[in-house]
Short mmCIF file of C-alpha atoms in Angstrom, two decimals:
data_model
loop_
_atom_site.label_atom_id
_atom_site.label_comp_id
_atom_site.label_asym_id
_atom_site.label_seq_id
_atom_site.Cartn_x
_atom_site.Cartn_y
_atom_site.Cartn_z
CA UNK J 1 -0.05 0.04 0.05
CA UNK J 2 1.47 3.36 -0.96
CA UNK J 3 2.19 5.82 1.80
CA UNK J 4 -0.42 8.52 2.30
CA UNK J 5 0.18 11.93 0.84
CA UNK J 6 0.75 14.67 3.55
CA UNK J 7 -1.55 17.54 3.57
CA UNK J 8 -0.08 20.97 2.99
CA UNK J 9 -1.67 24.42 3.45
CA UNK J 10 -3.24 24.29 0.02
CA UNK J 11 -4.99 21.02 0.70
CA UNK J 12 -5.91 22.16 4.30
CA UNK J 13 -7.37 25.26 2.86
CA UNK J 14 -9.39 23.24 0.29
CA UNK J 15 -10.82 21.02 3.02
CA UNK J 16 -11.83 24.09 5.14
CA UNK J 17 -13.53 25.74 2.06
CA UNK J 18 -15.36 22.24 1.15
CA UNK J 19 -16.57 21.64 4.77
CA UNK J 20 -18.24 25.20 4.82
CA UNK J 21 -19.72 24.96 1.32
CA UNK J 22 -23.26 26.19 1.06
CA UNK J 23 -23.82 24.45 -2.15
CA UNK J 24 -27.35 22.89 -2.63
CA UNK J 25 -30.42 22.76 -4.74
CA UNK J 26 -33.82 21.59 -3.42
CA UNK J 27 -35.58 18.71 -5.45
CA UNK J 28 -38.36 21.23 -6.35
CA UNK J 29 -35.83 23.78 -7.77
CA UNK J 30 -34.10 20.93 -9.70
CA UNK J 31 -37.41 19.45 -11.04
CA UNK J 32 -38.78 22.99 -12.16
CA UNK J 33 -35.47 23.85 -13.89
CA UNK J 34 -34.84 20.67 -15.81
CA UNK J 35 -37.52 18.15 -17.55
CA UNK J 36 -36.48 15.24 -15.36
CA UNK J 37 -38.64 12.57 -13.76
CA UNK J 38 -38.64 11.51 -10.09
CA UNK J 39 -36.93 8.35 -11.15
CA UNK J 40 -34.00 10.37 -12.75
CA UNK J 41 -33.75 12.51 -9.45
CA UNK J 42 -33.61 9.30 -7.50
CA UNK J 43 -30.72 7.99 -9.61
CA UNK J 44 -28.84 11.22 -9.27
CA UNK J 45 -29.11 11.14 -5.50
CA UNK J 46 -28.77 7.34 -5.16
CA UNK J 47 -32.32 7.13 -3.52
CA UNK J 48 -35.40 5.12 -4.10
CA UNK J 49 -38.25 6.20 -6.13
CA UNK J 50 -40.63 6.36 -3.15
CA UNK J 51 -38.16 8.48 -1.14
CA UNK J 52 -38.08 11.07 -3.98
CA UNK J 53 -41.84 11.10 -4.17
CA UNK J 54 -41.81 11.68 -0.49
CA UNK J 55 -39.87 14.77 -1.18
CA UNK J 56 -42.54 16.23 -3.22
CA UNK J 57 -45.70 15.28 -0.88
CA UNK J 58 -47.27 17.75 1.33
CA UNK J 59 -48.27 17.12 4.99
CA UNK J 60 -47.18 14.74 7.45
CA UNK J 61 -46.05 12.10 4.85
CA UNK J 62 -43.57 14.53 3.46
CA UNK J 63 -39.87 13.81 3.56
CA UNK J 64 -36.98 16.05 3.80
CA UNK J 65 -33.78 15.48 1.48
CA UNK J 66 -30.50 15.33 3.30
CA UNK J 67 -27.74 17.96 2.89
CA UNK J 68 -26.05 15.34 0.54
CA UNK J 69 -29.05 15.08 -1.61
CA UNK J 70 -29.17 18.82 -2.05
CA UNK J 71 -25.44 18.67 -2.91
CA UNK J 72 -26.03 15.97 -5.55
CA UNK J 73 -28.72 17.90 -7.12
CA UNK J 74 -26.65 21.16 -7.13
CA UNK J 75 -23.65 19.32 -8.66
CA UNK J 76 -25.74 17.79 -11.35
CA UNK J 77 -27.26 21.21 -12.13
CA UNK J 78 -23.70 22.63 -12.39
CA UNK J 79 -22.60 19.83 -14.66
CA UNK J 80 -25.54 20.20 -16.86
CA UNK J 81 -25.19 24.05 -17.10
CA UNK J 82 -21.39 23.87 -17.84
CA UNK J 83 -20.96 20.50 -19.49
CA UNK J 84 -19.34 21.97 -22.77
CA UNK J 85 -17.00 24.14 -20.72
CA UNK J 86 -15.45 21.33 -18.67
CA UNK J 87 -12.31 19.91 -20.22
CA UNK J 88 -12.68 16.25 -21.48
CA UNK J 89 -9.88 15.08 -19.20
CA UNK J 90 -11.63 16.55 -16.13
CA UNK J 91 -14.90 14.70 -17.06
CA UNK J 92 -12.91 11.55 -17.60
CA UNK J 93 -11.27 11.82 -14.13
CA UNK J 94 -14.75 12.55 -12.58
CA UNK J 95 -16.56 9.70 -14.24
CA UNK J 96 -13.67 7.07 -14.15
CA UNK J 97 -11.58 8.08 -11.11
CA UNK J 98 -9.78 4.73 -10.87
CA UNK J 99 -8.64 4.43 -14.48
CA UNK J 100 -5.28 5.84 -15.41
CA UNK J 101 -4.91 8.22 -18.37
#
């Protein structure tokens, strides 16, 4: 097993920025912006269809998405908005993180 890489000032700053990142989009906002189904939102968030349907219910049966769900939707929104601007190599690293270029 390789030796872990040490964290320097740059990496520590990035961890701090990420941990305080206010990046999120509600399912309602995402659904209103993009022509997606509840099933597609479930796939994006790695949730069941019934969980996502619960996010759109009103009343006592309504469920709330987690902070991670909001981040997944915001990140997907960012990728959809900026897909053409993202270098191919970066997309490849995001989609196939364990492969070697």
